[in-house]
Tab-separated table of C-alpha atoms in Angstrom:
chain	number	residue	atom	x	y	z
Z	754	UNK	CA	-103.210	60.122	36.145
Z	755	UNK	CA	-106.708	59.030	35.759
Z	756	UNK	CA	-107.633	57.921	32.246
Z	757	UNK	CA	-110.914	58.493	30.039
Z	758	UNK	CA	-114.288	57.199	31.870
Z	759	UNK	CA	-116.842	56.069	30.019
Z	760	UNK	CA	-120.411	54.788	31.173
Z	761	UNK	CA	-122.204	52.617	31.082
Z	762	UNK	CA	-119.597	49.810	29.538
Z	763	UNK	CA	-122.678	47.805	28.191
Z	764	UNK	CA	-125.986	48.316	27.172
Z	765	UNK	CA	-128.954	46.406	25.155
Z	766	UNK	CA	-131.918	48.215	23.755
Z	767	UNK	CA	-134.523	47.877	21.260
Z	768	UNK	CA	-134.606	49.496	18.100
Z	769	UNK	CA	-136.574	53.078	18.181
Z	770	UNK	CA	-135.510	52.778	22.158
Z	771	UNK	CA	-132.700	55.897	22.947
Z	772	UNK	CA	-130.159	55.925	24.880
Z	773	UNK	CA	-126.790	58.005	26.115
Z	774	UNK	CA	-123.193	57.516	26.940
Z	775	UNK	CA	-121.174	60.142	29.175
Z	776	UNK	CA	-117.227	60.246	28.397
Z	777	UNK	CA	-115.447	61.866	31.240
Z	778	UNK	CA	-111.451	63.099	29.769
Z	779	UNK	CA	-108.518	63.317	31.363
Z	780	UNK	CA	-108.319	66.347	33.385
Z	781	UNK	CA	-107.007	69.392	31.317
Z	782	UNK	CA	-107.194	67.888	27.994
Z	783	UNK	CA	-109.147	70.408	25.825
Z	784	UNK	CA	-110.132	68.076	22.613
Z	785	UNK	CA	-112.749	65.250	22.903
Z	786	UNK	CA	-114.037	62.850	20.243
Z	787	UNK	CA	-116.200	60.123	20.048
Z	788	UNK	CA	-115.946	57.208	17.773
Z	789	UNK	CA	-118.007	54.637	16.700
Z	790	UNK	CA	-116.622	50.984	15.877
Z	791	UNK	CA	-118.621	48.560	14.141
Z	792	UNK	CA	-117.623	44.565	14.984
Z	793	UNK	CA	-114.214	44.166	12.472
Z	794	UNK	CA	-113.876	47.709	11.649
Z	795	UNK	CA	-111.751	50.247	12.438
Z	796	UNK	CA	-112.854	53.312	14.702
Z	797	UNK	CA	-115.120	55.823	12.846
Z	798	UNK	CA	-114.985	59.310	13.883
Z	799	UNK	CA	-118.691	60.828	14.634
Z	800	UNK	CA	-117.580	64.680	16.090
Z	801	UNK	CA	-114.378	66.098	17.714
Z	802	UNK	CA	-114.785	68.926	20.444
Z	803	UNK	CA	-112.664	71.681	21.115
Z	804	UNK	CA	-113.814	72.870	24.964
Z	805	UNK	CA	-117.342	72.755	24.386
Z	806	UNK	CA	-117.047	73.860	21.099
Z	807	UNK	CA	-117.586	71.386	17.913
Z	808	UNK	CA	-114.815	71.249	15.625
Z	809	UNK	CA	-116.282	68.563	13.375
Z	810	UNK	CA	-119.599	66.748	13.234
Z	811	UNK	CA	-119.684	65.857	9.458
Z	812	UNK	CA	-119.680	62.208	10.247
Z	813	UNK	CA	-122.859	61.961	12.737
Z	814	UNK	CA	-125.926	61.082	11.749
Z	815	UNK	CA	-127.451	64.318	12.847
Z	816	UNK	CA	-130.856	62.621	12.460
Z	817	UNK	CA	-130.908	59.917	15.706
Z	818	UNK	CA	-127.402	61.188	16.856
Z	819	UNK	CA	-126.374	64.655	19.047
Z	820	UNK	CA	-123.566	65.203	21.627
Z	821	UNK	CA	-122.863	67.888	23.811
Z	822	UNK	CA	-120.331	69.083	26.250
Z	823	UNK	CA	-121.991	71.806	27.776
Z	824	UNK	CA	-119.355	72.915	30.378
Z	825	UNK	CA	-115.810	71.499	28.290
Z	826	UNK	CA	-115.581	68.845	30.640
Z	827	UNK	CA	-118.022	65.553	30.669
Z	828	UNK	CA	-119.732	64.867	27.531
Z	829	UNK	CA	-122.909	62.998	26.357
Z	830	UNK	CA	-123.731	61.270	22.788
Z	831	UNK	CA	-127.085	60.295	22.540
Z	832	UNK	CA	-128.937	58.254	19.665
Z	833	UNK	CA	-132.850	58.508	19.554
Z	834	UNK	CA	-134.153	56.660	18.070
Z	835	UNK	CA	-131.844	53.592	17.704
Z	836	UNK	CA	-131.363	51.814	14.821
Z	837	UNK	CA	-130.089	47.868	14.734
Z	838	UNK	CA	-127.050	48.656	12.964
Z	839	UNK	CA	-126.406	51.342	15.642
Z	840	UNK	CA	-124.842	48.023	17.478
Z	841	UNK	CA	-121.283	49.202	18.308
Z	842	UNK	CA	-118.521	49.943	20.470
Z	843	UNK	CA	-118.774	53.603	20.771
Z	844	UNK	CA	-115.272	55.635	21.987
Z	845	UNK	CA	-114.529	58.225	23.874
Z	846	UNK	CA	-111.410	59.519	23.419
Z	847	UNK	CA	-109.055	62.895	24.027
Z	848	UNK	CA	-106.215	64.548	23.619
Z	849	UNK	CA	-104.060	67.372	25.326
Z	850	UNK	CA	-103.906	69.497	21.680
Z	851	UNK	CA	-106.165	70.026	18.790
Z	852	UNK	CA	-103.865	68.542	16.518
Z	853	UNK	CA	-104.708	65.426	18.491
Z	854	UNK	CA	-101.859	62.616	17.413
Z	855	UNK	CA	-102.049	61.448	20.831
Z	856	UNK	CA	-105.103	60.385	21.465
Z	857	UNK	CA	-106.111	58.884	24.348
Z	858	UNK	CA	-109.533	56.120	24.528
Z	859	UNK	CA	-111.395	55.131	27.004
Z	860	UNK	CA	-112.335	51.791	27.518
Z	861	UNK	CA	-115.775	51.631	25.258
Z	862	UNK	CA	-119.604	51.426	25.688
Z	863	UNK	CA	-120.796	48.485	24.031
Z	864	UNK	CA	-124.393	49.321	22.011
Z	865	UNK	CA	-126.399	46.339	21.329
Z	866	UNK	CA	-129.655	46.731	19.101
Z	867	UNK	CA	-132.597	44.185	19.116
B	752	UNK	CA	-111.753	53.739	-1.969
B	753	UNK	CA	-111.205	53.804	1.517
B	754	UNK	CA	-109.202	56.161	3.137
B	755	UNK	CA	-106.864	53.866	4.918
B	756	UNK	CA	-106.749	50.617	4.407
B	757	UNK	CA	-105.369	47.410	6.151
B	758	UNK	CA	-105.025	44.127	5.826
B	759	UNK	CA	-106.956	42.621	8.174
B	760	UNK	CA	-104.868	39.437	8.893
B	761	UNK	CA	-105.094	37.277	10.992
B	762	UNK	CA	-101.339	36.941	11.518
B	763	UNK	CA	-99.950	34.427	13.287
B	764	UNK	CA	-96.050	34.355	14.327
B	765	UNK	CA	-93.813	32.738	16.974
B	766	UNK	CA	-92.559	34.052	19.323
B	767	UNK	CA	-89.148	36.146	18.672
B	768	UNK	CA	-90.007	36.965	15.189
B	769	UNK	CA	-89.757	40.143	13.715
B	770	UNK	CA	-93.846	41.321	12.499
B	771	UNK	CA	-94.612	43.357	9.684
B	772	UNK	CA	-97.868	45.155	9.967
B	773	UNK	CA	-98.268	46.871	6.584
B	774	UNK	CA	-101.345	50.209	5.977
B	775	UNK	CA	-101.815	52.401	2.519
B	776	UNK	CA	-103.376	55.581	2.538
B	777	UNK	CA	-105.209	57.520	-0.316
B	778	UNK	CA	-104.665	60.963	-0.241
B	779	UNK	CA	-101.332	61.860	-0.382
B	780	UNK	CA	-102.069	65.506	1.416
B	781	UNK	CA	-101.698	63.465	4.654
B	782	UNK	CA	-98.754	64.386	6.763
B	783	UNK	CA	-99.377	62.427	10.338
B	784	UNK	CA	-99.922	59.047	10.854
B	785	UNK	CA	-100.563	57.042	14.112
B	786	UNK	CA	-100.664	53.224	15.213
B	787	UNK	CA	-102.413	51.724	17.860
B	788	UNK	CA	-102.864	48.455	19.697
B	789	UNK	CA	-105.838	46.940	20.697
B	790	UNK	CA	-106.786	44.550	23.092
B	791	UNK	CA	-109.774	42.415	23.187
B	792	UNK	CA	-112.614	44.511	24.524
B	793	UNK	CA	-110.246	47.460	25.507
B	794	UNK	CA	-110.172	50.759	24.034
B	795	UNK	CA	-107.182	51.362	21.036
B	796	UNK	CA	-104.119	52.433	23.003
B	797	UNK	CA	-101.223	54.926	20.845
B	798	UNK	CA	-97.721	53.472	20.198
B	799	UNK	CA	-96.525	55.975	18.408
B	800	UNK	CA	-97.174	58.709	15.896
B	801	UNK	CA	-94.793	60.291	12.792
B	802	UNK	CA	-94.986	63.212	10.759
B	803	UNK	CA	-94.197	63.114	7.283
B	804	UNK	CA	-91.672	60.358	5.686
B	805	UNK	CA	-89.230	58.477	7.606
B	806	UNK	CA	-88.467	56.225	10.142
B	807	UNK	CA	-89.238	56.608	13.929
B	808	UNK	CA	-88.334	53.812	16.580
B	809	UNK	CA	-89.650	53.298	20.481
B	810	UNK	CA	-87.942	50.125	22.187
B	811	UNK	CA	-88.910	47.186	19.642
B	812	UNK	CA	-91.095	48.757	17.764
B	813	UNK	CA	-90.169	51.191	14.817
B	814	UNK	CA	-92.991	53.032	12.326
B	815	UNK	CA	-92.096	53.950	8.392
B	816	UNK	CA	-93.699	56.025	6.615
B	817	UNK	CA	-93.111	56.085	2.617
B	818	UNK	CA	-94.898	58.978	0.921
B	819	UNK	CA	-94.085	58.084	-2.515
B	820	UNK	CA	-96.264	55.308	-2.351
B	821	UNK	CA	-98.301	55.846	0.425
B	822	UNK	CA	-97.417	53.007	2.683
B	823	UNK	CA	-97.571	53.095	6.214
B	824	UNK	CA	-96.031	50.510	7.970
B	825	UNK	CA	-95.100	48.933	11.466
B	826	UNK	CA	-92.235	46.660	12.699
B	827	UNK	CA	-92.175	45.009	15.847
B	828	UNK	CA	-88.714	42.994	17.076
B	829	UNK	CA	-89.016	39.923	19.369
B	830	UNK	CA	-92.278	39.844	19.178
B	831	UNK	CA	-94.250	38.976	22.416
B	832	UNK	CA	-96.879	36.730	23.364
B	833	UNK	CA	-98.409	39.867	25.864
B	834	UNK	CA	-98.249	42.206	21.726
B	835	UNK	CA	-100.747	39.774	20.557
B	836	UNK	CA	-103.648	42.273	19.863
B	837	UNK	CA	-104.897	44.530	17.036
B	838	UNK	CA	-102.685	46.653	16.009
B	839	UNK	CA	-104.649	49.791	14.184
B	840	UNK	CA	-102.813	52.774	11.839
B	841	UNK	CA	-105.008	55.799	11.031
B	842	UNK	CA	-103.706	59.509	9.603
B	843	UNK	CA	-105.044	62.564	10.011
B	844	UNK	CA	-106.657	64.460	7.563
B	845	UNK	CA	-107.809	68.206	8.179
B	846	UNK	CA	-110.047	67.596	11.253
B	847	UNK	CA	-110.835	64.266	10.753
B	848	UNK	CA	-108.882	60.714	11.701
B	849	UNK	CA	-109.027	57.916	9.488
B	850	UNK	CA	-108.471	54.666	10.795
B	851	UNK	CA	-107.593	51.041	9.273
B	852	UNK	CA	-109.672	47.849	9.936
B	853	UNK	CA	-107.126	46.230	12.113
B	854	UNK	CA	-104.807	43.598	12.009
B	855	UNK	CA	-105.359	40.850	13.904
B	856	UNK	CA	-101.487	39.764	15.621
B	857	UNK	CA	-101.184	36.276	17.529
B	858	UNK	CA	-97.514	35.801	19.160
B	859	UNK	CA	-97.638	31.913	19.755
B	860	UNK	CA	-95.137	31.235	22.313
């Protein structure tokens, strides 16, 4: 079983610059979420989908961040414009249930911000 | 006050020893709680999850969960040099999951 894809698994920008990551689940699993991890923290939750429906968004910065997942299958989180202490790992991760206590994460898109 | 909270280590053990990894949580309305391990540059992979109080083992690892005083913990037996990683707990509360900082775990052969 193929796990979560994410791309691109690094990227540098300037600050004001915007860019996007795509998540790709594993097939069939209904509930997506994408976390952001600051260097030394743990993973911060930023909005959980249900199909292509959101669930919860009250953690994203609705200002520079949106996310989509327009047909409940690949999804997008774009930040425009960047900010430097948008410099993060940010996770994609889902789950077969809503309830979502087994999560799985993909491997990470590294943000840098200069 | 966070939500979870960790200790963030580093912890540093030989190998065989038994490792204590050790979270609290604040609100005491949450029932599940998950840990996962981390590898450098790799995304945070589940080892188990529990619901409620109690005890719940896989292999060498076993997860507690004490309610009464909110403390979330994870044992690991023989420890490894391959379990050095980060080892991450987090609960879930409503819709959202709340993670710990991360313990830092070095098995020094």
């Amino acid at each position: 079983e193929a796990g979560v894809a994410q791309s691109p698994r690094y990227k540098i920008i300037e600050k004001r610059q915007s860019v996007a990551f795509w998540c790709n689940p594993i097939s069939g699993h209904a509930t997506l979420y994408w976390y952001q991890q600051i260097l030394g923290q743990g993973p911060k939750l930023l909005i959980q989908f249900q199909n292509n429906g959101v669930v919860d968004d009250s953690q994203l910065p609705k200002d520079r961040f949106s996310a989509e997942r327009l047909k409940g299958v690949d999804s997008t989180l774009k930040i425009q414009p960047a900010k430097l202490e948008d410099s993060a790992v940010y996770l994609c991760a889902s789950s077969l249930e809503r309830a979502g206590h087994e999560q799985y994460f993909g491997p990470g898109t590294r943000l840098t911000v200069t | 006050q966070k939500e979870v909270e960790q200790d963030p280590g580093p912890l540093s053990v030989p190998e065989g020893a038994i490792v204590s990894l050790n979270c609290t949580y604040s609100n005491s309305a949450f029932q599940y709680f998950m840990w996962y391990r981390q590898y450098s540059r790799k995304g945070p992979e589940l080892l188990m999850y529990t619901y409620s109080s109690g005890n719940k083992e896989d292999g060498r690892f076993t997860a507690q969960v004490d309610k009464s005083s909110k403390y979330i913990s994870l044992f690991i037996r023989d420890s490894q040099p391959s379990d050095s990683a980060t080892y991450l707990c987090a609960s879930r509360g409503g819709n959202q999951f709340y993670f710990g900082t991360g313990t830092s775990l070095t098995v020094i052969p």
